[in-house]
mmCIF file of C-alpha atoms in Angstrom:
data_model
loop_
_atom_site.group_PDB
_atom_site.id
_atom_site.type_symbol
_atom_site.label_atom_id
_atom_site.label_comp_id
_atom_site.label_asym_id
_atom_site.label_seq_id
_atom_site.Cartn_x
_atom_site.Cartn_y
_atom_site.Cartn_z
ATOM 1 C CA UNK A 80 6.274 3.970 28.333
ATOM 2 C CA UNK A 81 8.661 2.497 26.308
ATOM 3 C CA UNK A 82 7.109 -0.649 25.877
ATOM 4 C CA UNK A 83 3.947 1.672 24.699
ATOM 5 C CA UNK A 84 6.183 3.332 22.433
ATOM 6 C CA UNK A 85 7.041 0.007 20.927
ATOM 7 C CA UNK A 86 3.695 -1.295 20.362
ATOM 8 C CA UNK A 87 2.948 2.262 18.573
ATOM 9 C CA UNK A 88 6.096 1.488 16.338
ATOM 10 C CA UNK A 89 4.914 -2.247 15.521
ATOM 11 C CA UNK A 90 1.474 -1.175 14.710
ATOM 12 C CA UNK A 91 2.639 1.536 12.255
ATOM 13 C CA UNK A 92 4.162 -1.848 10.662
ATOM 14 C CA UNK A 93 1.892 -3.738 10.874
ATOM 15 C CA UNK A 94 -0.912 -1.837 9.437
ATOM 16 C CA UNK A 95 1.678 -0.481 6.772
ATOM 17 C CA UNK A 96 1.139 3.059 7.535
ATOM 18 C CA UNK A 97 5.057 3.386 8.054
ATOM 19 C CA UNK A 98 5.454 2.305 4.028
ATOM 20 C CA UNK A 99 5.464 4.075 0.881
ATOM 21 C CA UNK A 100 2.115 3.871 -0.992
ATOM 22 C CA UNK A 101 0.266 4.479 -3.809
ATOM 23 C CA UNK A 102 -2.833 6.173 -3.711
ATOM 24 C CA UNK A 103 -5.967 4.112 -3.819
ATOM 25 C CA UNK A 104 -8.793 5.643 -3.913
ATOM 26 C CA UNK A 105 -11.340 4.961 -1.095
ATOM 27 C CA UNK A 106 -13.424 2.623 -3.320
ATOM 28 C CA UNK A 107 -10.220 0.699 -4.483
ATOM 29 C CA UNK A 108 -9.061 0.364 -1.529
ATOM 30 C CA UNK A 109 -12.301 -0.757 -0.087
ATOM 31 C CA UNK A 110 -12.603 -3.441 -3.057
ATOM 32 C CA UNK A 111 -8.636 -4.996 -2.423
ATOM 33 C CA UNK A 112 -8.572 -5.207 1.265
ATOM 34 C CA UNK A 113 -11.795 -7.254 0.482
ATOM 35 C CA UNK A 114 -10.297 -9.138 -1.712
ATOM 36 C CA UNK A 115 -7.980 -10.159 0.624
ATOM 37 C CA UNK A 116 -10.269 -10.951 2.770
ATOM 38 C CA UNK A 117 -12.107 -13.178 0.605
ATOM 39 C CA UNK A 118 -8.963 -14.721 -0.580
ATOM 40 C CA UNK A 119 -7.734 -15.740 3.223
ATOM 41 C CA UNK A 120 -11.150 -17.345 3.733
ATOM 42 C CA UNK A 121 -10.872 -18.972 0.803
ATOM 43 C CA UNK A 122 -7.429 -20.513 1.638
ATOM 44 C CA UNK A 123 -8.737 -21.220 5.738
ATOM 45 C CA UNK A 124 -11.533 -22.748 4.270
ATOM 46 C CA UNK A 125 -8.926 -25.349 2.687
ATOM 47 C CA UNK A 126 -6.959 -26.002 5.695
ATOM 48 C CA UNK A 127 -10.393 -26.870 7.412
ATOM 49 C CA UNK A 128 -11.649 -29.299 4.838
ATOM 50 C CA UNK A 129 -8.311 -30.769 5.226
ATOM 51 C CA UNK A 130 -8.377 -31.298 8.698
ATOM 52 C CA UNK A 131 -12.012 -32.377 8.267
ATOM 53 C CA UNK A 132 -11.226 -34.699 5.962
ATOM 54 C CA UNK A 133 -8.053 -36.178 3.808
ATOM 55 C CA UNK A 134 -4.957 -34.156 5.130
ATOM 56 C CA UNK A 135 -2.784 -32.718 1.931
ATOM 57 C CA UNK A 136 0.552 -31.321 3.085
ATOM 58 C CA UNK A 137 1.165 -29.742 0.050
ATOM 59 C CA UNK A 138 -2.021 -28.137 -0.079
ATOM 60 C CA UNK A 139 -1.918 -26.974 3.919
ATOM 61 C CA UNK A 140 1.165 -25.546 3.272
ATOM 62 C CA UNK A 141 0.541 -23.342 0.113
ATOM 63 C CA UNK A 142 -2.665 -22.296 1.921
ATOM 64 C CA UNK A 143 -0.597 -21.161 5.277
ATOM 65 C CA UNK A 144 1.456 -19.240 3.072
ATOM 66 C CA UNK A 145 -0.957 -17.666 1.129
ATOM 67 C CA UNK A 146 -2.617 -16.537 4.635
ATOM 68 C CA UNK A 147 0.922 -15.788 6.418
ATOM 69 C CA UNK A 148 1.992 -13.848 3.324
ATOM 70 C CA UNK A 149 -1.758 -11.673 3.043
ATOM 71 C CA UNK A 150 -1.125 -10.982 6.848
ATOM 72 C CA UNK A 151 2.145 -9.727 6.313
ATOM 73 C CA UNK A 152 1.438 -7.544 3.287
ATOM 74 C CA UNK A 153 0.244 -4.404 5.424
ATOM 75 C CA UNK A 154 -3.022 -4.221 4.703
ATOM 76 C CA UNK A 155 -3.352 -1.251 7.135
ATOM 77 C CA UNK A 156 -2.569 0.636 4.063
ATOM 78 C CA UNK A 157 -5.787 -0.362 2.623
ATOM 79 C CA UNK A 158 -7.942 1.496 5.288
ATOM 80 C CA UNK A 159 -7.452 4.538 3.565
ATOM 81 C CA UNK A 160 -9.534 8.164 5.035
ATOM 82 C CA UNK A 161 -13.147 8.006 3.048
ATOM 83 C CA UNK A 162 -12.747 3.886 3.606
ATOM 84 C CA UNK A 163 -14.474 4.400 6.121
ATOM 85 C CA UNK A 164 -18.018 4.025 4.926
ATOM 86 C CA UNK A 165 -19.623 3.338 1.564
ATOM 87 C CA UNK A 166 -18.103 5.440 -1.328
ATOM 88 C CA UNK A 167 -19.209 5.392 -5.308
ATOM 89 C CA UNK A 168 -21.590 2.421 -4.728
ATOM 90 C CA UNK A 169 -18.669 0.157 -2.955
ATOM 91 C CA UNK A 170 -20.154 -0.724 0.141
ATOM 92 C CA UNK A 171 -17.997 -1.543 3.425
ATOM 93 C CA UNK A 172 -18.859 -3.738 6.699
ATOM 94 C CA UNK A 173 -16.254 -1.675 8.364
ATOM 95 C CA UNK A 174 -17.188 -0.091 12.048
ATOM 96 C CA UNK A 175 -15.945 3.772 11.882
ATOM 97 C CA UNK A 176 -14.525 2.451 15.263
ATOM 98 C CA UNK A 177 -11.358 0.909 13.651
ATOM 99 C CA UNK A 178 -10.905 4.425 12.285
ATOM 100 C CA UNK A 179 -10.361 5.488 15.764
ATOM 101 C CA UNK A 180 -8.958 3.116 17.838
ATOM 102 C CA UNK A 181 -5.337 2.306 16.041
ATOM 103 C CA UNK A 182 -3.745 1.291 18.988
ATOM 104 C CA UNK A 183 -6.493 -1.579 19.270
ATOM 105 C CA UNK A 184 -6.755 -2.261 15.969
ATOM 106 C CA UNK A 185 -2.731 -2.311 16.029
ATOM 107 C CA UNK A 186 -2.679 -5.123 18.926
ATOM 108 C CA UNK A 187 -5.385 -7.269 16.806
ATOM 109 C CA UNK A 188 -3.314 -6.971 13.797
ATOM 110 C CA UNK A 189 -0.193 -8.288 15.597
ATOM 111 C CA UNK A 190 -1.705 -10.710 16.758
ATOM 112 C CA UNK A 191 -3.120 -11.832 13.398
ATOM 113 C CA UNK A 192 -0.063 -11.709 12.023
ATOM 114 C CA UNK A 193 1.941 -13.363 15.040
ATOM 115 C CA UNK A 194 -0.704 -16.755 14.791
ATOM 116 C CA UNK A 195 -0.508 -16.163 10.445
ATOM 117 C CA UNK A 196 3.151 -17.235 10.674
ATOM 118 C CA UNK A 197 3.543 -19.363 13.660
ATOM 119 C CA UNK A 198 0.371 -21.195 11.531
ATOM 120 C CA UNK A 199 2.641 -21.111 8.171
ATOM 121 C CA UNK A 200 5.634 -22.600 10.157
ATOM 122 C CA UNK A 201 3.600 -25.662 11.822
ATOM 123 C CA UNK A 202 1.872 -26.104 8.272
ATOM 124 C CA UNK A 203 5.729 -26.894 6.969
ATOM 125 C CA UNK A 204 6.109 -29.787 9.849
ATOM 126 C CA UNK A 205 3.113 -31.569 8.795
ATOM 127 C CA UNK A 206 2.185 -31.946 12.586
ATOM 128 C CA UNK A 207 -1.632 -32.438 11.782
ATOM 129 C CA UNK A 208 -2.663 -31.811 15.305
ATOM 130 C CA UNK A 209 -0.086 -29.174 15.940
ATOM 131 C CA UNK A 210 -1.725 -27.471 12.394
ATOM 132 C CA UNK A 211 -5.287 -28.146 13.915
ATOM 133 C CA UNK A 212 -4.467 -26.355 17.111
ATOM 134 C CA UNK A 213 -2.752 -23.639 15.662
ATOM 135 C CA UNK A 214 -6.164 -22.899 13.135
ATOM 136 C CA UNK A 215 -8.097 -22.215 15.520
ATOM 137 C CA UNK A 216 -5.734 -19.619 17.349
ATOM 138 C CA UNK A 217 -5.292 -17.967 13.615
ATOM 139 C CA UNK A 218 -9.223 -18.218 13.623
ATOM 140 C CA UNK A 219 -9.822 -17.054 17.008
ATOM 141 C CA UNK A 220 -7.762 -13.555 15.686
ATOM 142 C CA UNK A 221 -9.737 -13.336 12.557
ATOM 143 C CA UNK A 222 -13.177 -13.221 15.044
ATOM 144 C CA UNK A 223 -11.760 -11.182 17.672
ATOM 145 C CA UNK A 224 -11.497 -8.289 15.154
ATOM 146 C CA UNK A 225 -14.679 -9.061 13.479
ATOM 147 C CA UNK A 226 -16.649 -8.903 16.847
ATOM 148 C CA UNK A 227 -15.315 -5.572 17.621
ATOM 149 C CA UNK A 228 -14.912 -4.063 14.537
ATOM 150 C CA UNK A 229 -17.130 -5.354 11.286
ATOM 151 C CA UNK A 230 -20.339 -4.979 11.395
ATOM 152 C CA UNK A 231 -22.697 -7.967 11.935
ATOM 153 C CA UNK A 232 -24.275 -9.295 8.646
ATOM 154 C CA UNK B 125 6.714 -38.571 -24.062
ATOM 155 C CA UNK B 126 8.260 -38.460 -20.250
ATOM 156 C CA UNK B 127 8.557 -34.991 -21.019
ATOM 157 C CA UNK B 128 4.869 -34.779 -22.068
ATOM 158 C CA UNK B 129 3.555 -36.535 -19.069
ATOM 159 C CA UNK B 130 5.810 -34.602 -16.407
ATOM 160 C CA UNK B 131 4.676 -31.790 -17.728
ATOM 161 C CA UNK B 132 0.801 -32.709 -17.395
ATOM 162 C CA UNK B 133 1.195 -33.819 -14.179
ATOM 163 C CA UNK B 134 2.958 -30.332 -13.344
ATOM 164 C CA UNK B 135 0.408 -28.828 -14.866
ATOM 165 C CA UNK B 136 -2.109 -30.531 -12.662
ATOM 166 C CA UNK B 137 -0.301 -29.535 -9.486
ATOM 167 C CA UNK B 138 -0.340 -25.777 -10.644
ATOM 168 C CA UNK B 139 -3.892 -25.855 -11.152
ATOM 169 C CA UNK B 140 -4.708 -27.766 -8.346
ATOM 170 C CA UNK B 141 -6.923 -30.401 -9.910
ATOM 171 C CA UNK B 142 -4.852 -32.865 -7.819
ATOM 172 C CA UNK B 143 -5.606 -31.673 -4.913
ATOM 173 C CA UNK B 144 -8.760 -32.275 -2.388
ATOM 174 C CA UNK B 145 -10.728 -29.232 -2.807
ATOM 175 C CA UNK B 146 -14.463 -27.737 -1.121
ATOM 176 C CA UNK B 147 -16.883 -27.640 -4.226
ATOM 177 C CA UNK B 148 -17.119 -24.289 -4.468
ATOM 178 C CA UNK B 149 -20.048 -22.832 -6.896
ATOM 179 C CA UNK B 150 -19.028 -21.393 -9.638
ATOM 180 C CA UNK B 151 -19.716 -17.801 -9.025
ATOM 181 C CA UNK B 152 -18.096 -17.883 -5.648
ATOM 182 C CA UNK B 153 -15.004 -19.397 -7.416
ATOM 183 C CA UNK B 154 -15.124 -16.616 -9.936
ATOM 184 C CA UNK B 155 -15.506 -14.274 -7.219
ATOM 185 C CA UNK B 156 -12.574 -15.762 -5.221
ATOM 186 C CA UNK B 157 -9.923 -15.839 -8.557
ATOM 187 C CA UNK B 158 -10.750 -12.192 -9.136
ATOM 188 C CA UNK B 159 -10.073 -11.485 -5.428
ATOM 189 C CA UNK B 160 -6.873 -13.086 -6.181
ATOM 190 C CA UNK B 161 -6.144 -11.515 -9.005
ATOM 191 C CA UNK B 162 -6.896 -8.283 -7.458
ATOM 192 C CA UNK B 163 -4.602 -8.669 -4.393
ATOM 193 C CA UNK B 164 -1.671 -9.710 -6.809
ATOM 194 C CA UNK B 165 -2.396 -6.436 -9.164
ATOM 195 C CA UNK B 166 -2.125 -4.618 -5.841
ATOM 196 C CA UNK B 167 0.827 -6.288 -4.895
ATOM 197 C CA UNK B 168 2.539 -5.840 -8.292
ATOM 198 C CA UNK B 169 1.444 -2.217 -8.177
ATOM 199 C CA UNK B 170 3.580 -1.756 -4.750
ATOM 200 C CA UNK B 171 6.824 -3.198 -6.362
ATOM 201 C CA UNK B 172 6.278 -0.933 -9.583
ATOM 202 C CA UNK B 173 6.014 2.072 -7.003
ATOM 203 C CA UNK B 174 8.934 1.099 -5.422
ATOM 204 C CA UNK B 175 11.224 0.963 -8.437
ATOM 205 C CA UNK B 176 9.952 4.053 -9.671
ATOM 206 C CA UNK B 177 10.064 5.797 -6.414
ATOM 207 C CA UNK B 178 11.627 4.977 -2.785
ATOM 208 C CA UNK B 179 13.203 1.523 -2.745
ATOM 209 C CA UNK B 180 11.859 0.036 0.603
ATOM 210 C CA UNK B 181 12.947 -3.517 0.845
ATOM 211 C CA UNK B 182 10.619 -4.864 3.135
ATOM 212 C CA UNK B 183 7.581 -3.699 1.351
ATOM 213 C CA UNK B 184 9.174 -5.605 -1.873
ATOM 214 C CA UNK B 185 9.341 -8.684 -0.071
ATOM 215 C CA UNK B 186 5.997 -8.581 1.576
ATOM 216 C CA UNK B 187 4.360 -7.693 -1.857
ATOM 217 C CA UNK B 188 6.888 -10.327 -3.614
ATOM 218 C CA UNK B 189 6.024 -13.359 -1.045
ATOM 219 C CA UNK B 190 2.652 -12.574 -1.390
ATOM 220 C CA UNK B 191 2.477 -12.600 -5.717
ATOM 221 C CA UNK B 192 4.454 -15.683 -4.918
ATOM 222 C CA UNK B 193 1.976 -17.574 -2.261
ATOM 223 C CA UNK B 194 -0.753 -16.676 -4.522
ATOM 224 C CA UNK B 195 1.080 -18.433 -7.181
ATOM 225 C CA UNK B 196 1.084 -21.202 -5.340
ATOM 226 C CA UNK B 197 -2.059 -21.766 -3.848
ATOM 227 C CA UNK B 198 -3.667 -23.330 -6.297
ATOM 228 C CA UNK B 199 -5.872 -20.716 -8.177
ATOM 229 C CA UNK B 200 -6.715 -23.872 -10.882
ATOM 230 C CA UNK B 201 -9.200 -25.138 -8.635
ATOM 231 C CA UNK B 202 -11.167 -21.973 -8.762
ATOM 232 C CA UNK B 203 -12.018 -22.810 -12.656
ATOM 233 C CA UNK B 204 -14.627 -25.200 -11.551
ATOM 234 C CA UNK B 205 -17.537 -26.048 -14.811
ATOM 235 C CA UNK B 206 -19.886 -23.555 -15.097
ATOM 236 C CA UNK B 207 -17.609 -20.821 -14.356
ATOM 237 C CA UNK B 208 -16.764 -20.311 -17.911
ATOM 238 C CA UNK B 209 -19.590 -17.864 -18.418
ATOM 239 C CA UNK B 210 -21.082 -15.010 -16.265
ATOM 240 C CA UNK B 211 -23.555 -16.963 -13.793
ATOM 241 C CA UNK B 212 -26.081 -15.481 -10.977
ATOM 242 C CA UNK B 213 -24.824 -12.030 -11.998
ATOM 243 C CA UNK B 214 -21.026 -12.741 -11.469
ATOM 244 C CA UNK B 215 -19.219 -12.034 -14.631
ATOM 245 C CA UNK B 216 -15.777 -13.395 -15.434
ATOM 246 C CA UNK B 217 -13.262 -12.061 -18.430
ATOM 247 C CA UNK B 218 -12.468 -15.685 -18.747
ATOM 248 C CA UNK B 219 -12.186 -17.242 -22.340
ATOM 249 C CA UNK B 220 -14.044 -20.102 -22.917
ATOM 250 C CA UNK B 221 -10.916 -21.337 -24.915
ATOM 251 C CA UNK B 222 -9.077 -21.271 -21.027
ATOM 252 C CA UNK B 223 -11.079 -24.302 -20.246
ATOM 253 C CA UNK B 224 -9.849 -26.592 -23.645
ATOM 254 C CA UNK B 225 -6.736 -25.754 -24.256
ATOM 255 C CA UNK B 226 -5.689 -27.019 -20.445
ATOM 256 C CA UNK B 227 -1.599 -27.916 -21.799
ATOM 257 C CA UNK B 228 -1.349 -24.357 -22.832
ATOM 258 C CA UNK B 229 -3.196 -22.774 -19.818
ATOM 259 C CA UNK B 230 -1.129 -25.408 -17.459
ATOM 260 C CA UNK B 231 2.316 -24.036 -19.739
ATOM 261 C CA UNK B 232 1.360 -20.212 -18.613
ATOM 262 C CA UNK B 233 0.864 -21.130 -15.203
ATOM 263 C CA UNK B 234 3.853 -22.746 -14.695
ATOM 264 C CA UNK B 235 5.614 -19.854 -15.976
ATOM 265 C CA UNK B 236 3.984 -17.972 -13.580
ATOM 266 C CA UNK B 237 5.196 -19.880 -10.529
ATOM 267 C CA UNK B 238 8.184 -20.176 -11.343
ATOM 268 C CA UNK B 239 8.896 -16.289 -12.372
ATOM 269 C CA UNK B 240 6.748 -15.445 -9.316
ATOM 270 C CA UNK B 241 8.953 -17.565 -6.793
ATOM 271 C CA UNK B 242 12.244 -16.924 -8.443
ATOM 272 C CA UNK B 243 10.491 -12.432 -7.788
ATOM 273 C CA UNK B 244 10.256 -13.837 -4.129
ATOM 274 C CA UNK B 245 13.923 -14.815 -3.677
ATOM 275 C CA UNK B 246 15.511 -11.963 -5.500
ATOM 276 C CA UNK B 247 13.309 -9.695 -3.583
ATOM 277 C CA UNK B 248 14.561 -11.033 -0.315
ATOM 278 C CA UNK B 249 18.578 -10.039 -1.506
ATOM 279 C CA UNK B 250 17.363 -6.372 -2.155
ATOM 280 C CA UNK B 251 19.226 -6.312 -5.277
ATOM 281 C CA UNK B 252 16.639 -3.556 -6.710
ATOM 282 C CA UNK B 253 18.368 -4.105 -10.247
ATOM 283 C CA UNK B 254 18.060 -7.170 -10.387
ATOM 284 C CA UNK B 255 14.232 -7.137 -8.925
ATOM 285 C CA UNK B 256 13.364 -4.812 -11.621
ATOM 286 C CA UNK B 257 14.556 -7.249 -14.235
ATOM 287 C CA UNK B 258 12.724 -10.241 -12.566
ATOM 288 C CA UNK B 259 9.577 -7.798 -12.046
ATOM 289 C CA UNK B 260 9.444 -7.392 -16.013
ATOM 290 C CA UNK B 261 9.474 -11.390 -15.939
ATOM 291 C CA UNK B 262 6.377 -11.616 -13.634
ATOM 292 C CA UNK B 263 4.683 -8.770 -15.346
ATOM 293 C CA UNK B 264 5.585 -10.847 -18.553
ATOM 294 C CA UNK B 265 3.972 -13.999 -17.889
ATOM 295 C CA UNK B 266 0.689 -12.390 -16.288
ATOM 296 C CA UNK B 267 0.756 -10.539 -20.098
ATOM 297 C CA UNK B 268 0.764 -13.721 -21.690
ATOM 298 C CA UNK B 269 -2.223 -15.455 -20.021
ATOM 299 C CA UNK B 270 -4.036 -12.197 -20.066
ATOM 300 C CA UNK B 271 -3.455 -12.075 -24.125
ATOM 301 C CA UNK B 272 -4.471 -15.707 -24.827
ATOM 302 C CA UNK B 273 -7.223 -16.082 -22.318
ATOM 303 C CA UNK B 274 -8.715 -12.875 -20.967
ATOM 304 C CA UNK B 275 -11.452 -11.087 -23.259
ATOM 305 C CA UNK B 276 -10.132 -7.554 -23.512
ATOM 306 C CA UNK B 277 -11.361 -4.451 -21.341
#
């Protein structure tokens, strides 16, 4: 019970529900927790093509960052109620599952955000391999919570 | 003229030039600096919020590191040619003056970083006076670039 308790609390964290907010509308919110979307596949795209091909610290690390820091900035708060489907001509790949399944959602998110950082803090070693394995773990979150909860293209 | 040349090469760091980059085309690299941009207007909105309102320090920081990764990551490269003008229906605010005057743009950016790391660390002492002041910096240099280079609303 009181490790369920727990995981309650760190979800609530994680998905930023627990923190002061603005109010977005549905449509804004539906536009900037895409836009973080796009902008962490933008910066695991990097980290591939380095791994693929000429390995930039620098640039591995700034891109770990950028994804460790997006994963920590509670983007729970962005799944506000009437995100849930399209609103005002914003459309939204979102499953009106993840609406209803927090404690789920919650445990994905963690574990996003666990691999995010342990990802950021490899990046800073410059362990190539150790970077390569740790990708794919960060990757393997990012698909877990699109197979269950976006909807396929 | 060691001045002049540390600063280009700065420059080129900021922007990313130097680094190995994915050709991206250039309305997916407008649509990825917007999504940037977006996520750090979000982000900046949440600090505002919390000076005006409840102070909660971890929200600061997570908003803070995040301005500050995006900072980093090396938004330059997303100014590829042929993203000076609206192409395959993607519009951009962009001036076409952004893409000449590189010293100048290169000068803003800096400022950025540095304003957006130095938000990053004074976030993380929760000193709210003094992340106030260093909030009006960041806000500050985003002004500038938006001024010189960004065709108004």
């Amino acid at each position: 019970m009181i490790k369920k308790l727990t995981l309650a609390a760190a979800a609530l964290a994680v998905t930023g529900v627990a923190f002061a907010q603005q109010a977005l509308k549905p449509e804004e919110a539906i536009k900037t927790r895409q836009a973080g979307y796009t902008y962490l596949g933008w910066s695991m795209s990097k980290i591939k093509a380095n791994l693929e091909g000429t390995y930039n610290k620098d640039q591995v690390i700034a891109a770990a960052n950028t994804i460790a820091a997006i994963a920590n900035s509670g983007m729970g708060a962005l799944y506000v109620p009437g995100s849930d489907k399209e609103v005002n001509g914003v459309k939204t790949r979102v499953k009106p599952e993840f609406f209803q399944k927090q404690q789920e959602v919650g445990k994905l998110a963690m574990a996003f955000n666990k691999e995010a950082n342990e990802l950021a803090r490899v990046a800073a070693t410059g362990d190539v391999a150790a970077v390569k394995a740790q990708f794919g773990k960060v990757g393997g979150t990012c698909k877990a919570c699109h197979d269950d909860f976006r909807v396929k293209d």
